C-alpha cells in the first residue's frame, strides 16, 4: 500500500498547514517536508477536543469500544505502509515495527473489550437508610467519569506503541477523553499515517472530528502551549527526564494544575545473588547482554546496571558478557541527537575515577556500539552520575564485597521502572532483605528474567517512583492505565434515570 503524505496537521477532521516547514531526518531514504506546529494550531485542536467532549465524553462504552476496534482495523489495513516508513524514519528493523504495530492494535482491542465489562468505572452504591437515627442516610452512588481533553506527547523510541495511537491515546479514548497528540519530529511521516487511520475510524463511527488531533513538529512553544492550555485536563508523556520534568513543572504552575503522567527513564538495575552467580554466571551474562543491546538499547526498560558479588564466578560473567558483546554489530540510533547524547554520556563516565573500561569500541555518527564498564561499591557511591540513565546500549557492572553493600545500593536507588533479582534457593535470606526495599523503588520486580518487554495485560505496571515516572500511583501500560483519565463523582439521592 502506498499512501501519499501531505505533511500537514490533522485538526478537527481537516488536514491543515502552517506558515513554516521542517525537513524530516530519516535513517534511510529521502527527507520529506512537514508543516511546523504553532501555538495557534494547539489552540484550534484543544478547542475542537473540548467541543467533541460534550458528545464523546458521554458516549456509551459500546460506542467507544467500536471506535477503538475500528482504529485497530484501520491501522492493520495500513500495516505495510506504516512499517516501511517507520523503519525508514527511525532505523528500527521492520520485524521490530511489525511487532510494535501488533502490540498497538492488540492494546486497542484489549481496551475495547475491557470497557465493555464496566469494572473500570469502579461503580459503588450505598442504599438509603431513611429509618436510621438520629440522622437518616441518603442514597449515595459513585462512578468514574472522564476528565476532558488529554494531551499526549509522541515518544522517540516507540513510534507506534507509545506515540500517536499508543498507550496514552488508547487509554484516554477508552475513558471517553478526546486527545490532542504532539507528534515526535523523529517520525513525522509515520505519525501522519497513523493519524490518517484514526481519522478513517472517526468517520466510519460518525464521531465528532475533534475527538482526535495531531499537531506535528514545532518548537518548544508548541509543547508549552499544549500543557498550558486551559482546556487540556491531563498530559501523557514518554521521554527524557529533563524534558518531562520541565513540562511537569508547567502543569503544576498552571492556574488550574493538572496531572502530568510522565514516564521519564530508568536504570532498571539487576541484582545477581551469590549462588545464582556461581551456578549460572554465563547464562545470566548472555541474557543480560541480549536485553541490554535490544533495539540499540533504546528501551525504557533497558537493564543498564548489574550488581553482583566480587567472587571468582564474576570473572566468568565478565568474559561471557564481553564475548557476547563482541558479536553485536553497531546499530543505528533513532536520531542524530540521541546518538550524540549517547556518546556524550559515555565520555562523561569514562572520565570518572575508579571506573574500568571492559568493552569500548568506537561509536561514530548515528551508529551506536555497545559499551561495558565496571566499578565497585565505592565507585558507585562516589559518583552520582552513575545513577543517570545513558539512553543506548551502555552497561555498567558494579561489584560488591558483601551482601550489606548490595542492600545499601538497593536502599539508595532512585525510583525505577523495573528491578530484577537473579537468585537460587540458597539466596533466599538475601532476597528477603532486598525485596521489601525494591518494592519501594520500582513498579515491576522480576525474578530470574530480563526486563525488556512489557506485556499489555490487566496486571502490568509500567511506572514507578520518581524519576521513573511522575505519578507512582498509576501505570502507562495495561488496562489500569485507563483510570488515569477518569475521576470519581459522587451522586446523592440522584435518580438513576437522570444519569447519562
Short mmCIF file of C-alpha atoms in Angstrom, two decimals:
data_model
loop_
_atom_site.label_atom_id
_atom_site.label_comp_id
_atom_site.label_asym_id
_atom_site.label_seq_id
_atom_site.Cartn_x
_atom_site.Cartn_y
_atom_site.Cartn_z
CA UNK A 1 0.00 0.00 0.00
CA UNK A 2 1.30 3.43 -0.96
CA UNK A 3 -0.13 6.46 0.83
CA UNK A 4 0.91 9.95 -0.19
CA UNK A 5 1.95 12.22 2.67
CA UNK A 6 0.78 15.80 2.86
CA UNK A 7 2.98 16.82 5.77
CA UNK A 8 0.05 18.57 7.46
CA UNK A 9 -1.56 18.63 10.88
CA UNK A 10 -4.85 16.83 11.49
CA UNK A 11 -7.14 19.20 13.40
CA UNK A 12 -10.89 18.81 13.80
CA UNK A 13 -11.08 16.38 10.88
CA UNK A 14 -9.10 18.57 8.46
CA UNK A 15 -5.53 18.41 7.19
CA UNK A 16 -4.08 21.90 7.56
CA UNK A 17 -0.74 23.60 7.00
CA UNK A 18 1.04 26.49 8.71
CA UNK A 19 3.45 29.17 7.54
CA UNK A 20 6.63 27.23 8.34
CA UNK A 21 8.01 23.82 7.42
CA UNK A 22 10.74 21.43 8.55
CA UNK A 23 12.55 18.54 6.91
CA UNK A 24 12.48 15.06 8.38
CA UNK A 25 15.78 13.27 9.04
CA UNK A 26 15.16 9.62 8.17
CA UNK A 27 17.74 6.94 8.86
CA UNK A 28 17.33 5.76 5.28
CA UNK A 29 15.58 7.21 2.24
CA UNK A 30 14.79 10.79 1.35
CA UNK A 31 13.75 13.51 3.77
CA UNK A 32 10.27 14.97 3.41
CA UNK A 33 8.66 18.31 4.17
CA UNK A 34 6.26 18.76 7.08
CA UNK A 35 4.49 21.78 8.44
CA UNK A 36 5.66 23.11 11.79
CA UNK A 37 3.13 23.19 14.59
CA UNK A 38 2.31 26.51 16.24
CA UNK A 39 0.59 27.64 19.43
CA UNK A 40 -2.34 28.60 17.22
CA UNK A 41 -2.53 25.01 15.95
CA UNK A 42 -2.69 23.82 19.54
CA UNK A 43 -5.49 26.28 20.32
CA UNK A 44 -7.55 25.01 17.39
CA UNK A 45 -7.01 21.38 18.38
CA UNK A 46 -7.81 21.96 22.05
CA UNK A 47 -10.98 23.86 21.22
CA UNK A 48 -12.08 21.08 18.87
CA UNK A 49 -11.36 18.50 21.58
CA UNK A 50 -13.49 20.40 24.08
CA UNK A 51 -16.34 20.59 21.59
CA UNK A 52 -16.04 16.84 20.97
CA UNK A 53 -16.05 16.05 24.68
CA UNK A 54 -19.71 17.01 25.10
CA UNK A 55 -20.72 14.11 22.91
CA UNK A 56 -17.79 11.69 23.15
CA UNK A 57 -17.35 12.07 26.91
CA UNK A 58 -20.96 10.96 27.39
CA UNK A 59 -20.97 8.23 24.77
CA UNK A 60 -21.64 4.64 25.76
CA UNK A 61 -18.90 2.10 26.28
CA UNK A 62 -20.30 0.27 23.24
CA UNK A 63 -19.64 3.32 21.04
CA UNK A 64 -16.10 3.75 22.34
CA UNK A 65 -15.39 0.03 22.09
CA UNK A 66 -16.37 0.01 18.42
CA UNK A 67 -14.24 3.12 17.84
CA UNK A 68 -11.13 1.56 19.40
CA UNK A 69 -11.63 -1.64 17.42
CA UNK A 70 -12.12 0.33 14.21
CA UNK A 71 -8.87 2.23 14.80
CA UNK A 72 -7.10 -1.11 15.18
CA UNK A 73 -8.68 -2.38 11.95
CA UNK A 74 -7.66 0.74 10.02
CA UNK A 75 -4.10 0.51 11.33
CA UNK A 76 -3.92 -3.10 10.18
CA UNK A 77 -5.11 -2.05 6.73
CA UNK A 78 -2.17 0.39 6.58
CA UNK A 79 0.36 -2.05 8.08
CA UNK A 80 2.74 -2.32 5.07
CA UNK A 81 2.97 1.46 4.64
CA UNK A 82 3.34 2.16 8.37
CA UNK A 83 6.05 -0.46 8.91
CA UNK A 84 8.05 0.54 5.82
CA UNK A 85 8.01 4.27 6.56
CA UNK A 86 8.55 3.74 10.29
CA UNK A 87 11.69 1.74 9.55
CA UNK A 88 12.98 4.38 7.13
CA UNK A 89 12.44 7.19 9.61
CA UNK A 90 13.74 5.55 12.79
CA UNK A 91 16.21 2.93 11.59
CA UNK A 92 14.32 0.28 13.57
CA UNK A 93 14.14 -3.08 11.76
CA UNK A 94 10.85 -3.95 10.10
CA UNK A 95 10.45 -7.02 12.31
CA UNK A 96 10.57 -4.86 15.41
CA UNK A 97 7.96 -2.49 13.95
CA UNK A 98 5.72 -5.36 12.87
CA UNK A 99 5.66 -6.48 16.48
CA UNK A 100 5.13 -2.95 17.76
CA UNK A 101 2.18 -2.41 15.45
CA UNK A 102 0.64 -5.68 16.59
CA UNK A 103 1.15 -4.56 20.17
CA UNK A 104 -0.58 -1.27 19.37
CA UNK A 105 -3.62 -2.85 17.73
CA UNK A 106 -3.76 -5.55 20.40
CA UNK A 107 -3.81 -2.88 23.09
CA UNK A 108 -6.66 -1.04 21.39
CA UNK A 109 -8.67 -4.26 21.18
CA UNK A 110 -7.90 -5.17 24.79
CA UNK A 111 -9.17 -1.78 25.97
CA UNK A 112 -12.23 -2.12 23.74
CA UNK A 113 -13.17 -5.36 25.50
CA UNK A 114 -12.22 -4.11 28.95
CA UNK A 115 -14.53 -1.10 28.96
CA UNK A 116 -17.48 -3.26 27.95
CA UNK A 117 -17.13 -5.13 31.26
CA UNK A 118 -17.67 -1.90 33.20
CA UNK A 119 -15.39 -2.70 36.16
CA UNK A 120 -13.04 0.16 35.21
CA UNK A 121 -15.77 2.61 36.32
CA UNK A 122 -15.46 1.31 39.91
CA UNK A 123 -19.19 1.79 40.44
CA UNK A 124 -20.19 1.87 44.13
CA UNK A 125 -23.59 2.11 45.76
CA UNK A 126 -24.81 2.69 49.30
CA UNK A 127 -28.55 2.49 49.65
CA UNK A 128 -30.59 4.98 51.61
CA UNK A 129 -31.37 4.30 55.28
CA UNK A 130 -34.36 6.56 55.92
CA UNK A 131 -35.09 4.96 59.29
CA UNK A 132 -31.58 5.42 60.64
CA UNK A 133 -31.35 7.52 63.78
CA UNK A 134 -30.51 10.10 64.77
CA UNK A 135 -29.84 11.11 61.14
CA UNK A 136 -31.22 9.23 58.09
CA UNK A 137 -28.68 8.22 55.46
CA UNK A 138 -29.21 9.36 51.86
CA UNK A 139 -28.68 7.11 48.85
CA UNK A 140 -25.15 7.52 47.53
CA UNK A 141 -23.72 6.38 44.20
CA UNK A 142 -20.15 6.78 42.94
CA UNK A 143 -18.75 6.26 39.45
CA UNK A 144 -15.66 7.27 37.50
CA UNK A 145 -16.19 9.96 34.85
CA UNK A 146 -13.85 11.16 32.04
CA UNK A 147 -11.89 14.29 32.85
CA UNK A 148 -11.89 16.09 29.46
CA UNK A 149 -9.36 16.65 26.65
CA UNK A 150 -5.97 14.98 27.12
CA UNK A 151 -2.60 15.95 25.61
CA UNK A 152 -0.23 13.18 24.53
CA UNK A 153 3.42 13.61 23.54
CA UNK A 154 4.71 11.10 20.98
CA UNK A 155 7.76 9.10 22.09
CA UNK A 156 11.01 8.87 20.13
CA UNK A 157 11.75 5.21 20.85
CA UNK A 158 8.30 3.75 20.18
CA UNK A 159 6.82 5.38 17.07
CA UNK A 160 3.70 3.22 17.38
CA UNK A 161 3.13 1.75 20.85
CA UNK A 162 3.86 4.96 22.78
CA UNK A 163 3.01 7.58 20.20
CA UNK A 164 0.04 8.67 18.09
CA UNK A 165 -2.28 5.69 18.68
CA UNK A 166 -0.25 4.20 21.52
CA UNK A 167 -0.96 3.53 25.15
CA UNK A 168 -1.78 7.04 26.39
CA UNK A 169 -4.05 7.79 23.43
CA UNK A 170 -5.81 4.43 23.64
CA UNK A 171 -6.36 4.80 27.40
CA UNK A 172 -7.73 8.34 27.08
CA UNK A 173 -10.08 7.41 24.25
CA UNK A 174 -11.25 4.36 26.17
CA UNK A 175 -12.03 6.60 29.15
CA UNK A 176 -14.06 8.99 26.99
CA UNK A 177 -11.48 11.75 26.63
CA UNK A 178 -10.64 13.41 23.29
CA UNK A 179 -6.92 13.53 22.55
CA UNK A 180 -4.51 16.08 21.11
CA UNK A 181 -1.18 14.49 20.13
CA UNK A 182 2.05 16.40 19.65
CA UNK A 183 3.84 14.27 17.08
CA UNK A 184 7.53 13.49 17.50
CA UNK A 185 9.75 15.09 14.88
CA UNK A 186 11.79 11.89 14.62
CA UNK A 187 8.99 10.04 12.80
CA UNK A 188 6.50 12.60 11.43
CA UNK A 189 5.54 10.54 8.38
CA UNK A 190 4.68 7.52 10.49
CA UNK A 191 2.67 9.78 12.77
CA UNK A 192 0.71 11.11 9.80
CA UNK A 193 -0.08 7.61 8.54
CA UNK A 194 -1.35 6.57 11.97
CA UNK A 195 -3.38 9.77 12.35
CA UNK A 196 -4.95 9.05 8.96
CA UNK A 197 -6.09 5.66 10.22
CA UNK A 198 -7.68 7.29 13.27
CA UNK A 199 -9.45 9.83 11.04
CA UNK A 200 -10.90 6.99 8.97
CA UNK A 201 -12.18 5.39 12.18
CA UNK A 202 -13.73 8.69 13.32
CA UNK A 203 -15.56 8.99 10.02
CA UNK A 204 -16.65 5.34 9.99
CA UNK A 205 -18.04 5.67 13.52
CA UNK A 206 -19.66 9.06 12.81
CA UNK A 207 -17.94 10.75 15.77
CA UNK A 208 -17.18 14.42 16.33
CA UNK A 209 -13.95 15.14 14.36
CA UNK A 210 -12.40 16.94 17.32
CA UNK A 211 -12.10 13.66 19.22
CA UNK A 212 -8.53 13.34 17.90
CA UNK A 213 -5.99 15.82 16.54
CA UNK A 214 -2.32 15.61 15.58
CA UNK A 215 -0.05 18.66 15.71
CA UNK A 216 3.26 17.91 14.02
CA UNK A 217 6.75 19.06 14.99
CA UNK A 218 7.04 22.54 16.33
CA UNK A 219 9.44 24.26 18.67
CA UNK A 220 9.30 24.27 22.44
CA UNK A 221 6.45 26.79 22.37
CA UNK A 222 4.11 24.14 20.94
CA UNK A 223 4.66 21.71 23.81
CA UNK A 224 4.43 24.51 26.33
CA UNK A 225 1.18 25.80 24.88
CA UNK A 226 -0.25 22.30 24.92
CA UNK A 227 0.35 21.76 28.64
CA UNK A 228 -0.67 25.35 29.45
CA UNK A 229 -3.94 25.33 27.52
CA UNK A 230 -6.85 25.70 29.95
CA UNK A 231 -8.99 23.17 28.06
CA UNK A 232 -6.38 20.38 28.47
CA UNK A 233 -7.06 18.40 31.64
CA UNK A 234 -4.15 15.90 31.74
CA UNK A 235 -0.91 15.11 29.92
CA UNK A 236 0.66 11.79 28.93
CA UNK A 237 4.40 11.82 28.20
CA UNK A 238 7.18 9.33 27.49
CA UNK A 239 10.64 10.82 27.12
CA UNK A 240 13.67 12.32 28.81
CA UNK A 241 13.95 13.33 32.45
CA UNK A 242 14.88 16.92 31.59
CA UNK A 243 12.08 17.45 29.08
CA UNK A 244 9.49 15.65 31.17
CA UNK A 245 10.38 17.50 34.36
CA UNK A 246 10.10 20.86 32.58
CA UNK A 247 6.59 20.00 31.36
CA UNK A 248 5.64 18.55 34.75
CA UNK A 249 6.61 21.84 36.39
CA UNK A 250 4.48 23.78 33.91
CA UNK A 251 1.48 21.59 34.67
CA UNK A 252 1.94 22.31 38.38
CA UNK A 253 2.27 26.07 37.83
CA UNK A 254 -0.97 26.42 35.88
CA UNK A 255 -3.80 28.43 37.39
CA UNK A 256 -5.59 25.06 37.39
CA UNK A 257 -2.84 22.46 37.95
CA UNK A 258 -3.38 19.24 36.02
CA UNK A 259 -1.90 15.74 36.34
CA UNK A 260 1.20 15.01 34.29
CA UNK A 261 1.64 11.29 33.68
CA UNK A 262 5.27 11.18 32.62
CA UNK A 263 7.50 8.14 32.13
CA UNK A 264 10.99 9.62 32.32
CA UNK A 265 13.50 6.78 32.19
CA UNK A 266 15.17 4.23 34.41
CA UNK A 267 18.39 2.29 35.01
CA UNK A 268 16.43 -0.95 35.60
CA UNK A 269 19.14 -2.49 37.81
CA UNK A 270 19.70 -6.23 38.07
CA UNK A 271 20.86 -7.79 41.34
CA UNK A 272 22.70 -11.10 40.94
CA UNK A 273 22.96 -13.08 44.17
CA UNK A 274 25.94 -15.28 45.07
CA UNK A 275 24.50 -18.75 44.47
CA UNK A 276 22.91 -17.69 41.17
CA UNK A 277 26.23 -16.24 40.04
CA UNK A 278 28.10 -19.41 40.94
CA UNK A 279 25.69 -21.70 39.08
CA UNK A 280 24.56 -19.53 36.15
CA UNK A 281 27.12 -16.79 35.58
CA UNK A 282 27.44 -17.29 31.82
CA UNK A 283 23.72 -17.74 31.19
CA UNK A 284 22.87 -14.60 33.13
CA UNK A 285 25.62 -12.62 31.38
CA UNK A 286 24.48 -13.67 27.91
CA UNK A 287 20.83 -12.91 28.69
CA UNK A 288 21.75 -9.55 30.15
CA UNK A 289 23.74 -8.50 27.08
CA UNK A 290 20.90 -9.55 24.78
CA UNK A 291 18.45 -7.45 26.79
CA UNK A 292 20.92 -4.56 27.13
CA UNK A 293 21.53 -4.23 23.39
CA UNK A 294 17.99 -4.93 22.15
CA UNK A 295 16.95 -2.15 19.79
CA UNK A 296 20.30 -0.41 20.28
CA UNK A 297 19.47 -0.13 23.97
CA UNK A 298 16.67 2.32 23.22
CA UNK A 299 14.10 0.71 25.51
CA UNK A 300 12.84 2.41 28.66
CA UNK A 301 13.28 -0.95 30.42
CA UNK A 302 16.87 -1.42 29.23
CA UNK A 303 18.80 -3.03 32.16
CA UNK A 304 21.78 -0.66 32.25
CA UNK A 305 23.29 -1.71 35.60
CA UNK A 306 24.05 -5.11 37.10
CA UNK A 307 25.17 -5.55 40.71
CA UNK A 308 26.97 -8.75 41.58
CA UNK A 309 29.29 -10.20 44.26
CA UNK A 310 33.04 -9.82 43.83
CA UNK A 311 33.51 -13.59 43.62
CA UNK A 312 35.57 -15.85 41.35
CA UNK A 313 32.46 -16.56 39.28
CA UNK A 314 32.29 -12.86 38.44
CA UNK A 315 35.20 -13.41 36.05
CA UNK A 316 33.05 -15.85 34.09
CA UNK A 317 30.34 -13.23 33.95
CA UNK A 318 32.74 -10.57 32.57
CA UNK A 319 34.20 -12.92 29.99
CA UNK A 320 30.84 -14.12 28.71
CA UNK A 321 29.45 -10.60 28.60
CA UNK A 322 32.39 -9.31 26.55
CA UNK A 323 32.32 -12.34 24.26
CA UNK A 324 28.60 -11.81 23.60
CA UNK A 325 29.08 -8.09 23.05
CA UNK A 326 31.86 -8.67 20.52
CA UNK A 327 29.40 -10.41 18.19
CA UNK A 328 26.98 -7.45 18.17
CA UNK A 329 27.33 -5.08 15.25
CA UNK A 330 26.85 -1.32 15.58
CA UNK A 331 23.19 -0.34 15.39
CA UNK A 332 21.63 2.83 14.07
CA UNK A 333 20.01 5.05 16.69
CA UNK A 334 16.69 6.82 16.46
CA UNK A 335 18.17 10.22 15.68
CA UNK A 336 21.45 12.08 15.43
CA UNK A 337 20.60 13.94 18.63
CA UNK A 338 20.07 10.69 20.56
CA UNK A 339 23.28 9.24 19.14
CA UNK A 340 25.24 12.29 20.21
CA UNK A 341 23.73 12.18 23.71
CA UNK A 342 24.79 8.52 23.96
CA UNK A 343 28.38 9.38 23.03
CA UNK A 344 28.43 12.31 25.45
CA UNK A 345 27.16 10.11 28.27
CA UNK A 346 29.87 7.54 27.62
CA UNK A 347 32.55 10.24 27.61
CA UNK A 348 31.35 11.50 31.00
CA UNK A 349 31.53 8.03 32.54
CA UNK A 350 34.94 7.28 31.01
CA UNK A 351 36.44 10.33 32.71
CA UNK A 352 35.37 9.30 36.21
CA UNK A 353 37.80 7.77 38.67
CA UNK A 354 37.54 4.14 39.74
CA UNK A 355 35.77 3.16 36.50
CA UNK A 356 37.28 0.34 34.43
CA UNK A 357 36.52 0.04 30.70
CA UNK A 358 35.84 -3.58 29.69
CA UNK A 359 34.45 -3.24 26.18
CA UNK A 360 34.63 0.14 24.43
CA UNK A 361 34.50 0.05 20.61
CA UNK A 362 34.36 3.41 18.87
CA UNK A 363 30.96 4.96 18.12
CA UNK A 364 30.57 7.21 15.10
CA UNK A 365 27.75 9.26 13.63
CA UNK A 366 24.30 7.80 14.19
CA UNK A 367 25.75 4.32 14.83
CA UNK A 368 25.88 3.00 18.40
CA UNK A 369 28.31 0.34 19.55
CA UNK A 370 27.66 -1.33 22.92
CA UNK A 371 29.84 -0.24 25.81
CA UNK A 372 30.70 -2.04 29.04
CA UNK A 373 32.31 -0.55 32.15
CA UNK A 374 32.92 -1.79 35.68
CA UNK A 375 33.21 -0.20 39.09
CA UNK A 376 32.94 -1.26 42.72
CA UNK A 377 30.73 -0.22 45.58
CA UNK A 378 32.94 2.75 46.42
CA UNK A 379 32.89 3.98 42.83
CA UNK A 380 29.10 3.68 42.74
CA UNK A 381 28.51 5.69 45.92
CA UNK A 382 31.13 8.30 44.95
CA UNK A 383 29.79 9.22 41.52
CA UNK A 384 26.18 10.39 41.37
CA UNK A 385 26.43 10.42 37.56
CA UNK A 386 26.31 6.61 37.56
CA UNK A 387 22.63 6.79 38.54
CA UNK A 388 21.83 8.86 35.44
CA UNK A 389 20.44 6.85 32.54
CA UNK A 390 22.55 6.68 29.38
CA UNK A 391 20.00 6.03 26.66
CA UNK A 392 21.55 3.34 24.48
CA UNK A 393 23.42 0.01 24.76
CA UNK A 394 25.54 1.05 27.75
CA UNK A 395 26.20 -1.45 30.53
CA UNK A 396 27.76 -0.94 33.94
CA UNK A 397 28.79 -3.74 36.30
CA UNK A 398 29.01 -2.85 39.99
CA UNK A 399 30.82 -5.37 42.20
CA UNK A 400 30.15 -5.62 45.93
CA UNK A 401 32.20 -7.28 48.68
CA UNK A 402 29.26 -8.11 50.94
CA UNK A 403 25.52 -8.53 50.99
CA UNK A 404 25.36 -5.39 53.12
CA UNK A 405 26.84 -3.39 50.23
CA UNK A 406 24.29 -4.86 47.81
CA UNK A 407 21.45 -3.98 50.19
CA UNK A 408 22.83 -0.47 50.62
CA UNK A 409 22.89 0.06 46.84
CA UNK A 410 19.25 -1.03 46.68
CA UNK A 411 18.33 1.24 49.56
CA UNK A 412 19.82 4.31 47.87
CA UNK A 413 18.47 3.78 44.36
CA UNK A 414 16.31 6.40 42.72
CA UNK A 415 12.86 5.30 41.55
CA UNK A 416 12.91 2.69 38.77
CA UNK A 417 10.53 1.20 36.25
CA UNK A 418 11.93 -2.26 36.98
CA UNK A 419 14.32 -4.06 39.28
CA UNK A 420 15.44 -7.65 38.63
CA UNK A 421 16.61 -10.33 41.05
CA UNK A 422 18.64 -13.36 39.94
CA UNK A 423 18.70 -15.93 42.72
CA UNK A 424 18.67 -19.61 43.66
CA UNK A 425 17.16 -21.21 46.73
CA UNK A 426 20.34 -20.64 48.75
CA UNK A 427 19.99 -16.90 48.15
CA UNK A 428 16.63 -16.66 49.92
CA UNK A 429 17.93 -14.83 53.03
CA UNK A 430 19.28 -12.01 50.83
CA UNK A 431 16.08 -11.90 48.78
CA UNK A 432 14.10 -11.42 51.98
CA UNK A 433 16.23 -8.35 52.69
CA UNK A 434 16.13 -6.95 49.16
CA UNK A 435 12.51 -7.46 48.17
CA UNK A 436 10.89 -5.07 50.71
CA UNK A 437 13.35 -2.38 49.64
CA UNK A 438 12.82 -2.89 45.91
CA UNK A 439 9.04 -2.81 46.33
CA UNK A 440 9.52 0.84 47.35
CA UNK A 441 11.85 1.53 44.40
CA UNK A 442 10.17 0.01 41.33
CA UNK A 443 6.85 -0.59 39.64
CA UNK A 444 7.79 -4.06 38.39
CA UNK A 445 10.11 -6.60 40.04
CA UNK A 446 11.36 -9.58 38.04
CA UNK A 447 12.74 -12.91 39.22
CA UNK A 448 15.40 -14.62 37.10
CA UNK A 449 14.48 -12.80 33.90
CA UNK A 450 15.21 -9.66 31.92
CA UNK A 451 13.02 -6.54 31.84
CA UNK A 452 12.89 -5.62 28.15
CA UNK A 453 9.40 -6.47 27.02
CA UNK A 454 6.30 -5.09 28.75
CA UNK A 455 3.23 -7.28 28.47
CA UNK A 456 -0.05 -5.46 27.77
CA UNK A 457 -2.25 -7.21 30.32
CA UNK A 458 -4.52 -6.31 33.22
CA UNK A 459 -1.85 -6.81 35.88
CA UNK A 460 1.05 -4.95 34.25
CA UNK A 461 2.58 -1.91 35.95
CA UNK A 462 4.77 0.32 33.79
CA UNK A 463 5.66 3.14 36.12
CA UNK A 464 7.37 3.64 39.43
CA UNK A 465 8.58 6.20 41.95
CA UNK A 466 10.13 9.40 40.61
CA UNK A 467 12.12 9.81 38.38
CA UNK A 468 10.91 6.63 36.67
CA UNK A 469 7.52 8.30 36.46
CA UNK A 470 5.88 11.41 37.84
CA UNK A 471 2.91 9.61 39.35
CA UNK A 472 3.75 6.42 41.20
CA UNK A 473 0.09 5.52 41.72
CA UNK A 474 -0.54 4.77 38.06
CA UNK A 475 0.72 2.76 35.10
CA UNK A 476 1.07 3.70 31.43
CA UNK A 477 0.58 0.10 30.24
CA UNK A 478 -2.31 -2.28 30.83
CA UNK A 479 -5.98 -1.73 31.48
CA UNK A 480 -5.35 0.11 34.76
CA UNK A 481 -3.86 2.93 32.65
CA UNK A 482 -7.40 3.98 31.66
CA UNK A 483 -8.01 5.10 35.24
CA UNK A 484 -5.52 7.96 34.80
CA UNK A 485 -8.08 9.84 32.72
CA UNK A 486 -11.08 9.33 34.98
CA UNK A 487 -12.12 10.92 38.26
CA UNK A 488 -14.71 9.81 40.81
CA UNK A 489 -18.03 11.63 41.00
CA UNK A 490 -20.49 11.01 43.82
CA UNK A 491 -24.28 11.35 43.35
CA UNK A 492 -26.52 11.81 46.38
CA UNK A 493 -30.21 10.95 46.06
CA UNK A 494 -29.83 11.24 42.28
CA UNK A 495 -32.43 9.14 40.40
CA UNK A 496 -30.72 6.64 38.12
CA UNK A 497 -32.92 7.77 35.24
CA UNK A 498 -31.34 11.23 35.47
CA UNK A 499 -27.81 9.88 34.95
CA UNK A 500 -26.43 9.75 31.43
#
